[in-house]
């Protein structure tokens, strides 16, 4: 299904009936990866999952959005729903949006439960090797950004960004690369205590994108949180250990 939200054409799926659960996907992902969750949750709840702007089949945002812009988008997307209480599940980038959402004091609804799956939001410490790599990148970028170098070597700056950027950066469009830079450089650790509702954290023990230590920090910082560690699973623990993930979710959401 599609609908316009602030002029952006958004692809989304809705299934089931009852209290509302909203699923927010990770960076570079889309709602198709959450088909299992949608099916499971819809046994008891109304489930809504959308391709956020710039992902899946949804249009890109009109400018280089930050996390706050995605938070406002989610609020505006849900304006058509009259639910007073809403549950949120976020994977990776989706979790980042939920953490920021829970810090808003003007929400038109109450966040009743939160599920963070291999969530982003905590900045990793920089090693000496990474710091040197970053300084070298910035030095080369400053040279290649000059008008003369751009005229002589118009593609060199973009090649540099792709070489030193992440796989997510390389795969993104020019606009979404700008969004990614804004998003990943925002540390949300100080906002975690603002999640006042019951929170379930689910983490793949072998996650290298958002390591288990991030989940452990979140568990300590969120007042009412519990952390479930899934063995033999990485960043997509909900797919890699689907059976166990489903059992955990059914327990937390009281799905028979």
Short mmCIF file of C-alpha atoms in Angstrom, two decimals:
data_model
loop_
_atom_site.label_atom_id
_atom_site.label_comp_id
_atom_site.label_asym_id
_atom_site.label_seq_id
_atom_site.Cartn_x
_atom_site.Cartn_y
_atom_site.Cartn_z
CA UNK A 1 0.00 0.00 0.00
CA UNK A 2 1.04 3.58 -0.54
CA UNK A 3 0.17 6.89 1.01
CA UNK A 4 1.56 10.43 0.91
CA UNK A 5 3.18 11.75 4.06
CA UNK A 6 4.31 15.37 3.83
CA UNK A 7 4.47 15.01 0.05
CA UNK A 8 6.58 11.82 0.16
CA UNK A 9 5.13 8.65 -1.35
CA UNK A 10 5.48 5.92 1.29
CA UNK A 11 5.17 2.17 0.84
CA UNK A 12 3.75 0.43 3.90
CA UNK A 13 1.95 -2.69 5.09
CA UNK A 14 -0.82 -3.04 7.66
CA UNK A 15 -2.24 -6.27 9.03
CA UNK A 16 -4.28 -7.52 11.96
CA UNK A 17 -6.46 -5.82 14.54
CA UNK A 18 -6.19 -4.65 18.14
CA UNK A 19 -3.53 -2.48 19.79
CA UNK A 20 -0.98 -0.94 17.44
CA UNK A 21 2.62 -2.10 16.91
CA UNK A 22 4.84 -0.08 14.57
CA UNK A 23 7.91 -1.75 13.02
CA UNK A 24 10.85 0.42 11.91
CA UNK A 25 13.52 -1.26 9.74
CA UNK A 26 17.27 -0.81 9.72
CA UNK A 27 19.50 1.22 7.42
CA UNK A 28 19.49 -0.04 3.84
CA UNK A 29 16.65 -2.41 4.67
CA UNK A 30 12.90 -2.44 4.03
CA UNK A 31 9.68 -4.04 5.26
CA UNK A 32 10.15 -7.28 3.29
CA UNK A 33 12.70 -8.49 5.86
CA UNK A 34 10.07 -8.14 8.58
CA UNK A 35 7.43 -10.38 6.99
CA UNK A 36 7.81 -12.93 9.79
CA UNK A 37 7.25 -10.29 12.48
CA UNK A 38 4.24 -8.85 10.70
CA UNK A 39 2.66 -12.27 10.44
CA UNK A 40 3.42 -13.16 14.06
CA UNK A 41 2.32 -9.90 15.66
CA UNK A 42 -0.85 -9.64 13.59
CA UNK A 43 -2.24 -12.67 15.42
CA UNK A 44 -3.07 -10.33 18.30
CA UNK A 45 -2.29 -6.76 17.22
CA UNK A 46 -2.60 -4.25 14.41
CA UNK A 47 0.84 -4.17 12.81
CA UNK A 48 2.09 -1.29 10.68
CA UNK A 49 5.47 -1.38 8.93
CA UNK A 50 6.66 1.23 6.48
CA UNK A 51 9.61 1.72 4.17
CA UNK A 52 11.00 4.91 5.65
CA UNK A 53 11.92 7.74 3.24
CA UNK A 54 14.92 6.76 1.15
CA UNK A 55 14.48 3.00 1.61
CA UNK A 56 12.65 0.17 -0.11
CA UNK A 57 9.86 1.39 -2.37
CA UNK A 58 9.41 4.75 -0.63
CA UNK A 59 10.63 8.03 -2.11
CA UNK A 60 13.72 9.78 -0.77
CA UNK A 61 13.36 12.68 1.67
CA UNK A 62 13.49 16.17 0.14
CA UNK A 63 16.79 17.01 1.85
CA UNK A 64 19.57 15.50 3.96
CA UNK A 65 17.50 14.44 6.97
CA UNK A 66 18.80 13.84 10.49
CA UNK A 67 17.34 11.47 13.10
CA UNK A 68 14.90 14.14 14.32
CA UNK A 69 13.46 14.42 10.81
CA UNK A 70 12.76 10.67 10.75
CA UNK A 71 11.15 10.93 14.19
CA UNK A 72 8.83 13.65 12.94
CA UNK A 73 8.06 11.58 9.85
CA UNK A 74 6.95 8.63 12.02
CA UNK A 75 4.75 10.93 14.10
CA UNK A 76 3.19 12.42 10.96
CA UNK A 77 2.72 8.97 9.41
CA UNK A 78 0.76 7.88 12.48
CA UNK A 79 -1.47 10.98 12.50
CA UNK A 80 -4.23 8.97 10.77
CA UNK A 81 -4.37 6.49 13.66
CA UNK A 82 -6.38 7.28 16.79
CA UNK A 83 -4.47 4.89 19.08
CA UNK A 84 -3.65 6.49 22.43
CA UNK A 85 -0.96 3.89 23.16
CA UNK A 86 1.50 2.53 20.59
CA UNK A 87 4.22 -0.13 20.79
CA UNK A 88 7.38 0.23 18.71
CA UNK A 89 9.91 -2.28 17.41
CA UNK A 90 13.07 -1.07 15.73
CA UNK A 91 15.99 -2.89 14.16
CA UNK A 92 19.33 -1.07 13.95
CA UNK A 93 18.57 2.38 12.47
CA UNK A 94 14.91 1.89 13.37
CA UNK A 95 15.95 1.54 17.00
CA UNK A 96 17.85 4.80 16.73
CA UNK A 97 14.66 6.55 15.62
CA UNK A 98 12.69 5.01 18.50
CA UNK A 99 15.25 6.15 21.10
CA UNK A 100 14.94 9.72 19.85
CA UNK A 101 11.14 9.39 19.59
CA UNK A 102 10.89 8.45 23.27
CA UNK A 103 12.68 11.68 24.20
CA UNK A 104 9.96 13.83 22.69
CA UNK A 105 7.71 15.44 25.29
CA UNK A 106 5.00 16.46 22.83
CA UNK A 107 3.97 13.07 21.44
CA UNK A 108 0.27 12.78 20.54
CA UNK A 109 0.32 9.20 21.89
CA UNK A 110 1.93 7.20 24.68
CA UNK A 111 4.72 4.74 23.91
CA UNK A 112 3.58 1.68 25.86
CA UNK A 113 6.32 -0.82 24.96
CA UNK A 114 9.63 -0.69 23.10
CA UNK A 115 11.53 -3.51 21.41
CA UNK A 116 15.06 -2.72 20.25
CA UNK A 117 16.69 -5.36 18.07
CA UNK A 118 20.44 -4.98 17.45
CA UNK A 119 19.77 -1.28 17.81
CA UNK A 120 22.01 1.57 16.74
CA UNK A 121 22.40 4.71 18.82
CA UNK A 122 25.71 4.42 20.67
CA UNK A 123 28.86 5.80 19.08
CA UNK A 124 31.71 3.28 19.00
CA UNK A 125 35.03 4.29 20.56
CA UNK A 126 37.64 5.24 17.99
CA UNK A 127 40.84 3.22 17.86
CA UNK A 128 44.17 4.86 17.03
CA UNK A 129 44.13 3.13 13.64
CA UNK A 130 40.65 4.42 12.89
CA UNK A 131 41.57 7.93 14.04
CA UNK A 132 44.57 7.95 11.71
CA UNK A 133 42.39 6.71 8.84
CA UNK A 134 39.85 9.45 9.55
CA UNK A 135 42.52 12.17 9.64
CA UNK A 136 44.00 10.93 6.38
CA UNK A 137 40.58 10.89 4.75
CA UNK A 138 39.86 14.47 5.90
CA UNK A 139 43.27 15.62 4.65
CA UNK A 140 42.70 14.08 1.21
CA UNK A 141 39.13 15.41 1.11
CA UNK A 142 40.30 18.96 1.83
CA UNK A 143 42.69 18.78 -1.14
CA UNK A 144 40.24 17.17 -3.56
CA UNK A 145 37.47 19.62 -2.56
CA UNK A 146 39.31 22.62 -4.01
CA UNK A 147 37.91 24.09 -7.22
CA UNK A 148 41.09 23.32 -9.15
CA UNK A 149 41.15 19.64 -8.14
CA UNK A 150 37.44 19.24 -8.82
CA UNK A 151 37.98 20.69 -12.27
CA UNK A 152 41.00 18.51 -13.01
CA UNK A 153 39.68 15.33 -11.36
CA UNK A 154 35.88 15.65 -11.08
CA UNK A 155 35.33 12.05 -9.93
CA UNK A 156 38.21 11.80 -7.47
CA UNK A 157 36.33 13.13 -4.42
CA UNK A 158 33.47 10.68 -4.81
CA UNK A 159 35.91 7.78 -5.31
CA UNK A 160 37.65 8.81 -2.09
CA UNK A 161 34.36 8.84 -0.18
CA UNK A 162 33.43 5.40 -1.49
CA UNK A 163 36.88 3.99 -0.64
CA UNK A 164 36.89 5.26 2.93
CA UNK A 165 33.16 4.97 3.58
CA UNK A 166 31.21 1.97 4.83
CA UNK A 167 29.35 -0.54 2.68
CA UNK A 168 26.14 1.32 3.56
CA UNK A 169 27.72 4.54 2.31
CA UNK A 170 28.87 2.96 -0.95
CA UNK A 171 25.41 1.49 -1.63
CA UNK A 172 23.48 4.70 -0.90
CA UNK A 173 22.43 7.42 -3.32
CA UNK A 174 24.22 10.81 -3.11
CA UNK A 175 21.43 12.27 -0.96
CA UNK A 176 21.18 9.26 1.36
CA UNK A 177 24.95 9.34 1.84
CA UNK A 178 24.54 12.81 3.32
CA UNK A 179 21.74 11.49 5.52
CA UNK A 180 23.91 8.57 6.66
CA UNK A 181 26.75 10.87 7.71
CA UNK A 182 24.34 12.95 9.81
CA UNK A 183 22.67 9.93 11.36
CA UNK A 184 25.68 7.82 12.38
CA UNK A 185 27.53 10.71 14.02
CA UNK A 186 24.77 11.36 16.56
CA UNK A 187 25.31 9.70 19.94
CA UNK A 188 22.00 8.89 21.65
CA UNK A 189 23.37 7.21 24.78
CA UNK A 190 22.36 10.11 27.05
CA UNK A 191 18.75 9.81 25.84
CA UNK A 192 18.28 6.16 26.87
CA UNK A 193 16.94 6.98 30.39
CA UNK A 194 14.05 8.79 28.67
CA UNK A 195 12.59 5.42 27.66
CA UNK A 196 10.20 5.06 30.59
CA UNK A 197 8.08 2.15 29.32
CA UNK A 198 8.98 -1.57 29.47
CA UNK A 199 11.76 -2.25 26.95
CA UNK A 200 12.91 -5.54 25.48
CA UNK A 201 16.39 -5.63 23.97
CA UNK A 202 17.28 -8.51 21.64
CA UNK A 203 20.87 -8.90 20.43
CA UNK A 204 22.88 -11.27 18.30
CA UNK A 205 25.95 -12.28 20.31
CA UNK A 206 28.07 -12.11 17.15
CA UNK A 207 26.79 -8.70 16.02
CA UNK A 208 29.70 -6.65 14.66
CA UNK A 209 27.69 -3.68 13.34
CA UNK A 210 26.13 -2.80 16.71
CA UNK A 211 28.05 -5.01 19.16
CA UNK A 212 26.53 -6.75 22.15
CA UNK A 213 28.29 -4.25 24.43
CA UNK A 214 25.90 -1.60 23.03
CA UNK A 215 22.95 -3.70 24.13
CA UNK A 216 24.47 -4.13 27.59
CA UNK A 217 24.92 -0.36 27.90
CA UNK A 218 21.31 0.19 26.84
CA UNK A 219 20.04 -2.34 29.38
CA UNK A 220 21.81 -0.46 32.18
CA UNK A 221 20.64 2.97 31.02
CA UNK A 222 16.96 2.20 30.32
CA UNK A 223 15.02 2.06 33.63
CA UNK A 224 12.80 -0.93 32.79
CA UNK A 225 14.79 -3.00 30.29
CA UNK A 226 15.70 -6.63 29.81
CA UNK A 227 18.33 -7.95 27.40
CA UNK A 228 18.02 -11.26 25.55
CA UNK A 229 21.19 -12.55 23.88
CA UNK A 230 20.82 -14.83 20.88
CA UNK A 231 23.74 -17.19 20.31
CA UNK A 232 25.00 -17.88 16.77
CA UNK A 233 23.41 -14.70 15.46
CA UNK A 234 24.79 -11.42 14.15
CA UNK A 235 23.27 -8.07 13.26
CA UNK A 236 20.13 -9.65 11.79
CA UNK A 237 19.40 -11.82 14.81
CA UNK A 238 15.66 -11.80 14.09
CA UNK A 239 16.36 -13.68 10.85
CA UNK A 240 19.34 -15.79 11.91
CA UNK A 241 17.60 -17.16 15.02
CA UNK A 242 14.00 -16.70 13.96
CA UNK A 243 12.53 -19.49 16.08
CA UNK A 244 14.08 -18.25 19.32
CA UNK A 245 13.34 -14.64 18.39
CA UNK A 246 9.67 -15.49 17.87
CA UNK A 247 9.46 -17.24 21.24
CA UNK A 248 10.96 -14.21 22.99
CA UNK A 249 8.54 -11.86 21.27
CA UNK A 250 5.51 -14.02 22.02
CA UNK A 251 6.45 -13.99 25.70
CA UNK A 252 6.98 -10.22 25.85
CA UNK A 253 3.82 -9.42 23.86
CA UNK A 254 1.72 -12.20 25.38
CA UNK A 255 0.91 -13.81 22.04
CA UNK A 256 -0.44 -17.36 22.39
#
